[in-house]
Structures are given as C-alpha cells and as structure tokens.
Tab-separated table of C-alpha atoms and ligand atoms in Angstrom:
chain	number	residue	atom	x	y	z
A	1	UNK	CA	23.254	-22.073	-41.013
A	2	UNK	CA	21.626	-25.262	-40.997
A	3	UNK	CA	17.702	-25.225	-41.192
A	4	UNK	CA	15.718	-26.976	-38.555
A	5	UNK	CA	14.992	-30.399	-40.270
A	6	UNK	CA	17.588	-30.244	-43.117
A	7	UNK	CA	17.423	-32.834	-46.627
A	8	UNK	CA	20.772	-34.966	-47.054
A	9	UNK	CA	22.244	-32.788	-49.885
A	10	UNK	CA	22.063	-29.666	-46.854
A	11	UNK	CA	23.679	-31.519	-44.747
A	12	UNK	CA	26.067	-32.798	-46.999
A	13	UNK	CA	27.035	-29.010	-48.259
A	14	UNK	CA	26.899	-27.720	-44.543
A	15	UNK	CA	29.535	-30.444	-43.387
A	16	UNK	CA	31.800	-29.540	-46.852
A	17	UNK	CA	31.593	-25.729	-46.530
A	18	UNK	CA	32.031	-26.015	-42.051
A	19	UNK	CA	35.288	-28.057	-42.682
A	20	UNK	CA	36.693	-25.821	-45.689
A	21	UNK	CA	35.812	-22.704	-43.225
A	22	UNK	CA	37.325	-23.854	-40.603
A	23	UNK	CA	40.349	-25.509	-42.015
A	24	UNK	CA	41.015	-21.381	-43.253
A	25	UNK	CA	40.570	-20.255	-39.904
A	26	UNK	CA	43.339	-22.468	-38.564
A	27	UNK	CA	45.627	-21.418	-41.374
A	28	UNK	CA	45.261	-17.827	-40.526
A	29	UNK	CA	45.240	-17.614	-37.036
A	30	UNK	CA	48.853	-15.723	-36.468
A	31	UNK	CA	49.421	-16.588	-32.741
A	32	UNK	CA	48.094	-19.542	-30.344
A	33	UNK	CA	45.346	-16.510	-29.093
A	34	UNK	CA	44.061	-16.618	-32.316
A	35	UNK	CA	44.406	-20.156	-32.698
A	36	UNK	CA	42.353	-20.851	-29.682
A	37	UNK	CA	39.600	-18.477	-30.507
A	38	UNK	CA	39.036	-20.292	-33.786
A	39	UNK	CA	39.274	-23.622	-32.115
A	40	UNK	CA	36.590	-23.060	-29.904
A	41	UNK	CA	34.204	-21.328	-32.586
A	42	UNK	CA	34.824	-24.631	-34.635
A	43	UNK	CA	35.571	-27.877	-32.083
A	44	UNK	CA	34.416	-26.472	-28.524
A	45	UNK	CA	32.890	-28.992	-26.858
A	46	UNK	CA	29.603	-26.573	-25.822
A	47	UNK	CA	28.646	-24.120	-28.787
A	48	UNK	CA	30.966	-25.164	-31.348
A	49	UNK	CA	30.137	-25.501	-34.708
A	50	UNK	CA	31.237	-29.467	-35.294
A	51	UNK	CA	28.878	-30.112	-32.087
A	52	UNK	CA	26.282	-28.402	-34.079
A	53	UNK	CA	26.010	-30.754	-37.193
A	54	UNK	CA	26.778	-33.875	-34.518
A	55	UNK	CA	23.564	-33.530	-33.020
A	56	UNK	CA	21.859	-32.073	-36.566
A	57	UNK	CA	22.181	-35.928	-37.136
A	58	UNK	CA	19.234	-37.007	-35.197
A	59	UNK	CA	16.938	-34.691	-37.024
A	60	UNK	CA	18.073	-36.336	-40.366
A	61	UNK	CA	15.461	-39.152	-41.661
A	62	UNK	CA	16.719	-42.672	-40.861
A	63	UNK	CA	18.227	-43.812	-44.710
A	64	UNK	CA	20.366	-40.217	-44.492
A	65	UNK	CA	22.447	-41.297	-41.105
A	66	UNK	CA	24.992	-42.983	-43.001
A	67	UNK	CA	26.175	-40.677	-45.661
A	68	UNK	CA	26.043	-38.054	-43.446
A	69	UNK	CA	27.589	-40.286	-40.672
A	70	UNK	CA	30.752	-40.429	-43.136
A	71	UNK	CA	30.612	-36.531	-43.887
A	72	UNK	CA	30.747	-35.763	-40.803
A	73	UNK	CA	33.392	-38.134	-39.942
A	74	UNK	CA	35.018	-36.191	-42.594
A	75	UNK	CA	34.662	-32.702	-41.524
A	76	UNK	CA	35.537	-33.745	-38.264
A	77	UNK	CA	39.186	-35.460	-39.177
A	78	UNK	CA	39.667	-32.366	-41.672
A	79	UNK	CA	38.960	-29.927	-38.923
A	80	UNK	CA	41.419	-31.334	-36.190
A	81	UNK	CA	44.304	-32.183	-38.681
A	82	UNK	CA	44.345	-28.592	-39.684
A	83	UNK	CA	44.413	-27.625	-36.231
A	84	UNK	CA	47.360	-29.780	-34.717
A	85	UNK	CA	49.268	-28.178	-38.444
A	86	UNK	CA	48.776	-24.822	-36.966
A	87	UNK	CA	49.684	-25.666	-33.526
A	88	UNK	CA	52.692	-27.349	-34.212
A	89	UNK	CA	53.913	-24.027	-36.914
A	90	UNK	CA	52.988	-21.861	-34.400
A	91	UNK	CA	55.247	-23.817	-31.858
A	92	UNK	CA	58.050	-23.665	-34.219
A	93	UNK	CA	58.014	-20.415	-35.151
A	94	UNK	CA	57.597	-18.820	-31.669
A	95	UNK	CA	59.858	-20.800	-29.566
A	96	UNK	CA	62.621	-18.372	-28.046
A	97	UNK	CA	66.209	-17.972	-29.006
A	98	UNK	CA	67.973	-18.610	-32.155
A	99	UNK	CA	67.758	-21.553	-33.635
A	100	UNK	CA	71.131	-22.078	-34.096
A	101	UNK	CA	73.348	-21.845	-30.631
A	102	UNK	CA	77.010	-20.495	-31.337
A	103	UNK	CA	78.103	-21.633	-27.820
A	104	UNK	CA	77.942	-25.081	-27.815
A	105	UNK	CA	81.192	-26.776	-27.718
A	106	UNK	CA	82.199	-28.549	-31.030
A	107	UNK	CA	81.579	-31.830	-31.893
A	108	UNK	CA	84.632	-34.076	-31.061
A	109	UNK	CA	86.394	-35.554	-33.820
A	110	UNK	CA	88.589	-38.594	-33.196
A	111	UNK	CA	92.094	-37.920	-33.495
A	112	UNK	CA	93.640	-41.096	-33.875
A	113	UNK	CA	95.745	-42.936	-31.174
A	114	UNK	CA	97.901	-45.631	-31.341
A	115	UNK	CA	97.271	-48.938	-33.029
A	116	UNK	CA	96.149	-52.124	-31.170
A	117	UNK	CA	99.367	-53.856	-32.374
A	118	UNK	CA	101.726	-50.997	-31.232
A	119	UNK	CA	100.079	-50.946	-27.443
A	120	UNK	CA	100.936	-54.578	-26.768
A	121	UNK	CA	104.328	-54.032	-28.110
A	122	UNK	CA	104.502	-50.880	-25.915
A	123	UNK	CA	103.533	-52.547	-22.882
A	124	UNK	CA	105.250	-55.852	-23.210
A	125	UNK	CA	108.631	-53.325	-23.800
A	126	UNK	CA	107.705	-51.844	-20.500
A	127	UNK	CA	107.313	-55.011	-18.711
A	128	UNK	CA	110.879	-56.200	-19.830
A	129	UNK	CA	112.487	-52.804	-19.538
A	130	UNK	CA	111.740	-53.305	-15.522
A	131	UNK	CA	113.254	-56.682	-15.729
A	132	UNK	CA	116.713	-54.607	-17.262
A	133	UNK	CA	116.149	-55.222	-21.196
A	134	UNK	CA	116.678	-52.252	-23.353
A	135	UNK	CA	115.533	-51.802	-27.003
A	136	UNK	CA	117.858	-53.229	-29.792
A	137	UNK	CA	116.904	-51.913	-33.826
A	138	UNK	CA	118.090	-54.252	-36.868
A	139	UNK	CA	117.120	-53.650	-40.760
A	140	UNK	CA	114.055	-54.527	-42.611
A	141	UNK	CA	116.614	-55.467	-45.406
A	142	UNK	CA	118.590	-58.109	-44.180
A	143	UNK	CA	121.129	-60.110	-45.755
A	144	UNK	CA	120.813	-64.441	-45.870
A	145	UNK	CA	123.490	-64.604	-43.478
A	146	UNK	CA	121.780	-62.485	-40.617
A	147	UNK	CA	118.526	-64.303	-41.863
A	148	UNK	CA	119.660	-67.894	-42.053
A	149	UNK	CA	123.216	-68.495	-41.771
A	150	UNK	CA	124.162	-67.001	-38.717
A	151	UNK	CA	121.532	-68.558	-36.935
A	152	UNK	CA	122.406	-71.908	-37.301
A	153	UNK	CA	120.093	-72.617	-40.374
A	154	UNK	CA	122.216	-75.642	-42.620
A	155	UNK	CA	121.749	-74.456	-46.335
A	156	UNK	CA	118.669	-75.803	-48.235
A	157	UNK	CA	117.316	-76.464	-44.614
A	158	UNK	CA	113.471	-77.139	-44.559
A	159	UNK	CA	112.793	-75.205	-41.805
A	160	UNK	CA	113.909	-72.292	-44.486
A	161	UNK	CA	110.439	-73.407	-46.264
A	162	UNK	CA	108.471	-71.787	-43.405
A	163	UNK	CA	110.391	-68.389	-44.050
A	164	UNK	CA	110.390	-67.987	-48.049
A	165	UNK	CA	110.483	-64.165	-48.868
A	166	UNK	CA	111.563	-61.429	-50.981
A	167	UNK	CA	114.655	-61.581	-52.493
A	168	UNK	CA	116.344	-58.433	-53.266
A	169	UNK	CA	119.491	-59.553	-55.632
A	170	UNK	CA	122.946	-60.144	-53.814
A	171	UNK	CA	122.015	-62.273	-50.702
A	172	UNK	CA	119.662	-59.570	-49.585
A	173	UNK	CA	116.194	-60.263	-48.208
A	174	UNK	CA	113.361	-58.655	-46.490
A	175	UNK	CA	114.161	-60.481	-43.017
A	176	UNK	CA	111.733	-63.058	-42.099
A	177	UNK	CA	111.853	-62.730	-38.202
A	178	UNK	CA	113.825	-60.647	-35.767
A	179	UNK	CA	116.484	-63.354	-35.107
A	180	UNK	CA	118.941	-61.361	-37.361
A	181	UNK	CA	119.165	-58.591	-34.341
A	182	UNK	CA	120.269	-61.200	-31.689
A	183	UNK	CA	123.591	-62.003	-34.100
A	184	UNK	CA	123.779	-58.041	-34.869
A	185	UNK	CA	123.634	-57.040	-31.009
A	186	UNK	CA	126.352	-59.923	-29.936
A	187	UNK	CA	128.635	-58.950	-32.498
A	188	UNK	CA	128.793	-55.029	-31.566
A	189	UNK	CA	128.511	-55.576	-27.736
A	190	UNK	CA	129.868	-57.450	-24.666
A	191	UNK	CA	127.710	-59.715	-22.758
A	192	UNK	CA	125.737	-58.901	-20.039
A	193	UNK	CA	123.174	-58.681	-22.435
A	194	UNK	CA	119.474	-57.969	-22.123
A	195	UNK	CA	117.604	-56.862	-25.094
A	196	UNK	CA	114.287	-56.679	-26.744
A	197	UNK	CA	113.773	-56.183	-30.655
A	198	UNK	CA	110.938	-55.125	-31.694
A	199	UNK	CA	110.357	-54.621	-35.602
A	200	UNK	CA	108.700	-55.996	-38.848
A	201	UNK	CA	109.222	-59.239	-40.642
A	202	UNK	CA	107.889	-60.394	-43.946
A	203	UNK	CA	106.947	-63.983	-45.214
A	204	UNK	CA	105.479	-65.262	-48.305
A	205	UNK	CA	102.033	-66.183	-46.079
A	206	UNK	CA	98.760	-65.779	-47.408
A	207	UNK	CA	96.797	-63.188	-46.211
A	208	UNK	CA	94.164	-65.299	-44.122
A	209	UNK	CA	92.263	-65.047	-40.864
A	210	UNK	CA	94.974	-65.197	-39.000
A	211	UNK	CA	98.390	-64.764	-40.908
A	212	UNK	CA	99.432	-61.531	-42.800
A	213	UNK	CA	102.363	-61.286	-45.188
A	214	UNK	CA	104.532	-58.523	-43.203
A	215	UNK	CA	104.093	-58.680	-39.818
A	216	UNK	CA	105.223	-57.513	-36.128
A	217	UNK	CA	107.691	-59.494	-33.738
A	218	UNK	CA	109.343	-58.676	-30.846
A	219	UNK	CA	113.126	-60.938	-30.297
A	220	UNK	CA	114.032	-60.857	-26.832
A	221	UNK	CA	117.949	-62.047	-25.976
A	222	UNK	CA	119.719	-62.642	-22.647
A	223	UNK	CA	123.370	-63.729	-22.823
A	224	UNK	CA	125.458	-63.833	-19.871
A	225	UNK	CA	127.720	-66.349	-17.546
A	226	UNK	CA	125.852	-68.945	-15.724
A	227	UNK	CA	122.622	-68.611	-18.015
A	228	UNK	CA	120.015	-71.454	-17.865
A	229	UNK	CA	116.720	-72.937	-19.057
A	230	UNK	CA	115.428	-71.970	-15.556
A	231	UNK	CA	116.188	-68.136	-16.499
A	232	UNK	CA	114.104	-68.564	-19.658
A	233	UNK	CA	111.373	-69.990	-17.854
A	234	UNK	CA	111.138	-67.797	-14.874
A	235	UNK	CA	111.477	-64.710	-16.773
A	236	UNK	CA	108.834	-65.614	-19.673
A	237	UNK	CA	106.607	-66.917	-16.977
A	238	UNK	CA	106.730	-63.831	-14.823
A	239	UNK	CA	106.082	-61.718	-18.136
A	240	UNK	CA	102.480	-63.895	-18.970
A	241	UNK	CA	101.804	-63.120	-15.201
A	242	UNK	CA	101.701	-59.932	-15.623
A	243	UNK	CA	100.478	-59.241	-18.952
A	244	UNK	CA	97.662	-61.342	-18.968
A	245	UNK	CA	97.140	-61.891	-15.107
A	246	UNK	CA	97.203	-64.153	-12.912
A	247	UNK	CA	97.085	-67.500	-16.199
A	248	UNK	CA	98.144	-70.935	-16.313
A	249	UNK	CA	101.163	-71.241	-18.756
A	250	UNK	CA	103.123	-74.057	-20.127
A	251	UNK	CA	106.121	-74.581	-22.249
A	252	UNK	CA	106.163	-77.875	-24.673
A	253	UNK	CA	108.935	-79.038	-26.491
A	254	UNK	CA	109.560	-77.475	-30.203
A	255	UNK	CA	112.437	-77.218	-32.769
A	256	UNK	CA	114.155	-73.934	-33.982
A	257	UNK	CA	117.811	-74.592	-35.482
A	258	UNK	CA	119.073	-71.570	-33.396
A	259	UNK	CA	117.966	-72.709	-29.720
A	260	UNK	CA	118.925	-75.819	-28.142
A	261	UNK	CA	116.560	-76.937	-26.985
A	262	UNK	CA	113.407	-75.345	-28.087
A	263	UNK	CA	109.935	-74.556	-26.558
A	264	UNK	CA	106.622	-73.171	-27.359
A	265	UNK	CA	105.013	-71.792	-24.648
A	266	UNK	CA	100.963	-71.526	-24.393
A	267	UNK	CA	99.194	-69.590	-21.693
A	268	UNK	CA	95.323	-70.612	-21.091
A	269	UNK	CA	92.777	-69.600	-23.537
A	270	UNK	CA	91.965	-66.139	-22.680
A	271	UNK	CA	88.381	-66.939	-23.909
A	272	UNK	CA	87.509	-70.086	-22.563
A	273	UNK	CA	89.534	-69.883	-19.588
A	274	UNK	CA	91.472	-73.231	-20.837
A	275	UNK	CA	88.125	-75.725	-21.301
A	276	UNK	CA	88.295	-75.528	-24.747
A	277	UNK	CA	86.399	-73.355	-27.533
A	278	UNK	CA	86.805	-72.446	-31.283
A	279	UNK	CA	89.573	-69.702	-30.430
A	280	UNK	CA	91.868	-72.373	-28.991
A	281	UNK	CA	91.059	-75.004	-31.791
A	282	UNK	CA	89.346	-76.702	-28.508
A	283	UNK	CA	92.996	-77.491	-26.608
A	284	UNK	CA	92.197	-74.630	-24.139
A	285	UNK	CA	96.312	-72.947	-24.620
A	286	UNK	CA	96.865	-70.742	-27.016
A	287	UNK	CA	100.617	-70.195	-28.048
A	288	UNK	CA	102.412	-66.625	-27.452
A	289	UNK	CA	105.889	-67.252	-27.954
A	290	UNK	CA	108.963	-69.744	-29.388
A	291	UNK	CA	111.931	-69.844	-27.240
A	292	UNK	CA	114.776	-71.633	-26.153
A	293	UNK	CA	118.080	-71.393	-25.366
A	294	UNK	CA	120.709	-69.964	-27.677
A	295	UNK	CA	122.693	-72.483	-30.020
A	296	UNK	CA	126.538	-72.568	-29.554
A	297	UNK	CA	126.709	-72.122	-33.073
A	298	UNK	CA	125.013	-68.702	-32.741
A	299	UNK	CA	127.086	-67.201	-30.308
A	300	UNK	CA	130.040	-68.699	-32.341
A	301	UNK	CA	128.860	-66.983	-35.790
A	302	UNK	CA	129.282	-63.648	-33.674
A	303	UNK	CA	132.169	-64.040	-32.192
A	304	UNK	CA	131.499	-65.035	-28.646
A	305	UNK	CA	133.045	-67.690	-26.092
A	306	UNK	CA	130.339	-70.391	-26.358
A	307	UNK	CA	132.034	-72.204	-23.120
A	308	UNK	CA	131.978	-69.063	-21.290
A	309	UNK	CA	128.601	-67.837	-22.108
A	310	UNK	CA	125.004	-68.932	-22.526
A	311	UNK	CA	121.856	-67.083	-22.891
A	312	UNK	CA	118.497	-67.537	-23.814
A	313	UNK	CA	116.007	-66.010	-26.835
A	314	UNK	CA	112.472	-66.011	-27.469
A	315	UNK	CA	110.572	-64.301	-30.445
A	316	UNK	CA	106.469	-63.586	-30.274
A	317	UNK	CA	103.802	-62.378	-32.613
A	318	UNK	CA	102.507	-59.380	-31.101
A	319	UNK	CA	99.314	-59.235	-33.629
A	320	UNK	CA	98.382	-62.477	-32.409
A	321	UNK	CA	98.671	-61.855	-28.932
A	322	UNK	CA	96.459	-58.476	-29.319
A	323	UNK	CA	93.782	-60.836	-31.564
A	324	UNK	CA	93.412	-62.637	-27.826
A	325	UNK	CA	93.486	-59.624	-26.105
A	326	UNK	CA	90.936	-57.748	-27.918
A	327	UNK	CA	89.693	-61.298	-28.935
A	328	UNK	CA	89.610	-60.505	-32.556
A	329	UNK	CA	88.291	-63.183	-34.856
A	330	UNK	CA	90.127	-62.350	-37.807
A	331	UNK	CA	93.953	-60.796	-37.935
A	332	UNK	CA	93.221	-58.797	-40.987
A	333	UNK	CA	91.108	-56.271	-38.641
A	334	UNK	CA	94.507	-55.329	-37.573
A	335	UNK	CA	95.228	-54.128	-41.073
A	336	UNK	CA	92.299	-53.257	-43.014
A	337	UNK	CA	92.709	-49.596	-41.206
A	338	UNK	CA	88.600	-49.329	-40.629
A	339	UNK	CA	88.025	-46.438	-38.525
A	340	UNK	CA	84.842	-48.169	-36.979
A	341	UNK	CA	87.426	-50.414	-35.996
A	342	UNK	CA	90.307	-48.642	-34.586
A	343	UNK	CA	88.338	-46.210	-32.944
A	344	UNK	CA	87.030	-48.706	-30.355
A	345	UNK	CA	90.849	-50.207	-29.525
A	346	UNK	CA	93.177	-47.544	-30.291
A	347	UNK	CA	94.171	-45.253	-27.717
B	1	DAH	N1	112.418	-66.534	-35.135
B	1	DAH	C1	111.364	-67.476	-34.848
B	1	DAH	C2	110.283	-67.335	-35.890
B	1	DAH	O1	110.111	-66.296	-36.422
B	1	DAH	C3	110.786	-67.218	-33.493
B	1	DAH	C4	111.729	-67.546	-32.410
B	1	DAH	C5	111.737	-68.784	-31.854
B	1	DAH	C6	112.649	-66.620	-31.965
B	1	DAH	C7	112.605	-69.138	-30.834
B	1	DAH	C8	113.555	-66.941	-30.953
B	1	DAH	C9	113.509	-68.216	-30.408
B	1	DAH	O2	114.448	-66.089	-30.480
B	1	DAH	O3	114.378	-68.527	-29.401
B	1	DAH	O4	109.600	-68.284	-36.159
C-alpha cells in the first residue's frame, strides 16, 4: 500500500511493483471471468488500483510530478498491453469448433483451356463452315514446289526474300504459309471447292513485338464456275461483320504472285475506332488478311481448266488478329506460356 503522503522513491517502487503485479494477473487469468475480475482489481475506473496511484499524484510535492508523471504513464501502458495480450489468447483459444473445417469445398485449381490463338481460329472455322467451307490439312514439311513453284513464284523471285526458311535437304522446307494446301486440295479434288486451312508456318522472322518465327495461318480457297472478285469481297466482308461486329472494312490493292489481282484488306482499328492511335501506327485500319483471286498459273500447276474455272484465296494471321482482339501489345504474350497470362484469355 501506498502511505498517505508518500517520498518519490515510494511512489516510484509502488508504480514498478502495481504494473509487474498486475501484468501476472493478466497472464494467469484462465478464462475471460477471470480476466475481468483482475481487470477491475487493477484498471476499474472506481476502486482500481491504477486510479489509486493517479490521484496519489496530487499528494506528491510539486518537483516529484514529473518523474512520477512518466512512471505512471508507464505502469499504466504496461498494465493495458498485458491485458488486450490476454484478451486476444483467450479469444483464440476459446472460440468454438475446430480450427481446421474438413467441409469446405477445395480450392479451384485452373485446368487449362484453350489458347487465345486456337479460339479465333475456332471461331473464324465456324463462321466459314456456315458459309459451306470445310477443313483442308497439308504438311508442316513441304517441298519448294508446294511452297514456291506451284504457286506461281518465278525462281530467285524477291518476293521469296519475305519467306526464307528451313531447309531440310532435297527441295524440302518447313512451309512458309498455307498456300501449299490450296495446290494440294485442287489436285486431289473436283471443283466446287470451299475450304479453309488452318495450320503452322515458319519464317526466318525475328522474334519481335509483333512477329514470331513459326506461326498460325488459316488459307481459305473457293474455286468454282462463274467465280469473281465480287465473291471474294462479299464473303470476306460478311466474315469481318461478324467476327468483329458491325466495322468499317476496306480492301487496297497489294501484290502476291499467286492472285491476280491482289488485296489487303483492313477493318477499323478495334482500339481507336479508326481515328488513329499507336496500335494502328495512327492510319486508324489495321490489316487482317491478303487475298485475291487465284492465278491461272495456279490452277494450271494442279491440273485444272483455268478457262473453265476461277476462284478466289485469302490467307490471315490468326495471332495478330487475337493481339486486336484481346488488344495485346506484344505477340510474344501469345507464346511465352505465362499462366498469369493465359489464365485471363484462355477458355
Ligand atoms: N500466303 C500469303 C502469305 O503468307 C498470304 C496470302 C495472301 C494467302 C493472298 C492467300 C492470298 O491465299 O490469296 O504471305
């Protein structure tokens, strides 16, 4: 107990000895009853003991107030500290039912889906298969006639510079577009023909923002009697309608030494809705596709009646057009395989 008019140094030891008391008490108090009892002996705001050396200040001689201002201060942070440390054991250890519960559903795991580039090949096949295409395969290992020769490429053409590759001994290549299938599917069937080839291709590119060294395209061929420009147009025009929505599109003239004549065709930026931006190099088109219709020469190197029959061809870049669609900044997210990636665009 504190005396009536106590010297600093009592004061002083009462404060040290009240907090180291009381501090115990907390620690042993085994349930919040317990807990509670102490708390009031020690903090209550009527008898308890803190209260007590609060008010044993003003009977301390003016020069003391200070120190024993601070050890007070003291016994009082000591005191509540050890009390919330109690409380919040107490809470831990007493809350109801296990701590672990065996009945909640697992955590789900991504399973992998399909890749970005493999859902816009899926769904432009889809749109052509309504239009009466069907799917037509060729091989990754192609030989320089397929490649080239067939397709109306003069030897030591430049436009041959654009499609350098691997060369695997005895005129065989890895194919540098799809083109090959168009010669492959005229030569085993009769026209009507309507057919879509997807597949991989493989160039001597650099592996940059937006080219990759093996790459998807998808070939699409129509040959029949009575085939026109206006057939190319209509059909390719109706396909950006509907994959990309209602869009402005636009062919311009271009050069490919199996079509005669040639076209690019653009649809409007998907970013900047055609005013212009980074993505579109600030023209406001972006280009999907090269097309045209299908040199003489071509259906000649297979074996059909160039008088009779005419057709049309177009080959795309399905990476690119899924860069727009998921407007990607950089076409080696499409095959660095990142997980944080593909988990937000596969499906
Ligand atoms: N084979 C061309 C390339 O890879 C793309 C292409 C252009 C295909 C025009 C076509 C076409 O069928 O008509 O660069």
């Amino acid at each position: 107990m504190l005396p009536e008019n106590p010297t600093l140094e009592q004061y002083l030891a009462h404060a040290a000895e009240l907090a180291e008391r009381g501090a115990a008490a907390f620690a042993q108090a085994n349930d919040p009853d317990a807990l509670e009892a102490a708390r009031i002996q020690f903090l209550g705001d009527k008898r308890g003991e803190l209260l007590a050396l609060q008010k044993a200040l003003g009977a301390l001689p003016a020069d003391s107030r200070r120190d024993a201002g601070r050890a007070f201060n003291e016994a009082k942070t000591r005191l509540n500290a050890a009390l919330d440390d109690r409380r919040t054991t107490l809470a831990r250890s007493t809350s109801t039912g296990p701590a672990l519960d065996l009945t909640l559903p697992a955590r789900e795991r991504w399973r992998g889906g399909r890749h970005p580039v493999t859902l816009v090949i899926d769904e432009i096949v889809g749109i052509f298969r309504e239009l009466g295409f069907t799917i037509a395969l060729g091989p990754e290992s192609e030989s320089e006639w397929y490649n080239f020769g067939a397709l109306n490429f003069p030897a030591d053409h430049p436009a041959m510079d654009l499609h350098d590759t691997l060369y695997l001994g005895e005129g065989a290549l890895l194919r540098t577009h799809t083109s090959p299938v168009q010669v492959r599917t005229l030569q085993r069937h009769a026209p009507p023909i309507r057919i879509l080839a997807p597949g991989t291709v493989f160039r001597r590119d650099p592996f940059d923002a937006s080219h990759a060294p093996a790459f998807a395209q998808i070939e699409g061929l129509a040959v029949d009697e009575g085939i026109s420009f206006v057939d190319l147009k209509a059909t390719l025009t109706h396909f950006a309608q509907r994959f990309f929505g209602a869009t402005r599109t636009r062919f311009r003239p271009s050069y490919f030494p199996f079509t005669e004549p040639s076209a690019e065709m653009d649809v409007a930026c998907r970013l900047c809705g055609g005013k212009g931006c980074a993505a579109c190099k600030g023209t406001g088109w972006m280009e999907i596709l090269g097309s045209g219709m299908v040199h003489p020469a071509v259906l000649e190197a297979a074996g059909i009646d160039s008088e009779r029959y005419t057709g049309w061809a177009f080959g795309m870049g399905p990476a690119r057009i899924a860069m727009q669609r998921y407007d990607l900044p950089d076409i080696r997210l499409l095959y660095d395989s990142d997980i944080r990636f593909l988990e937000q665009v596969a499906e």
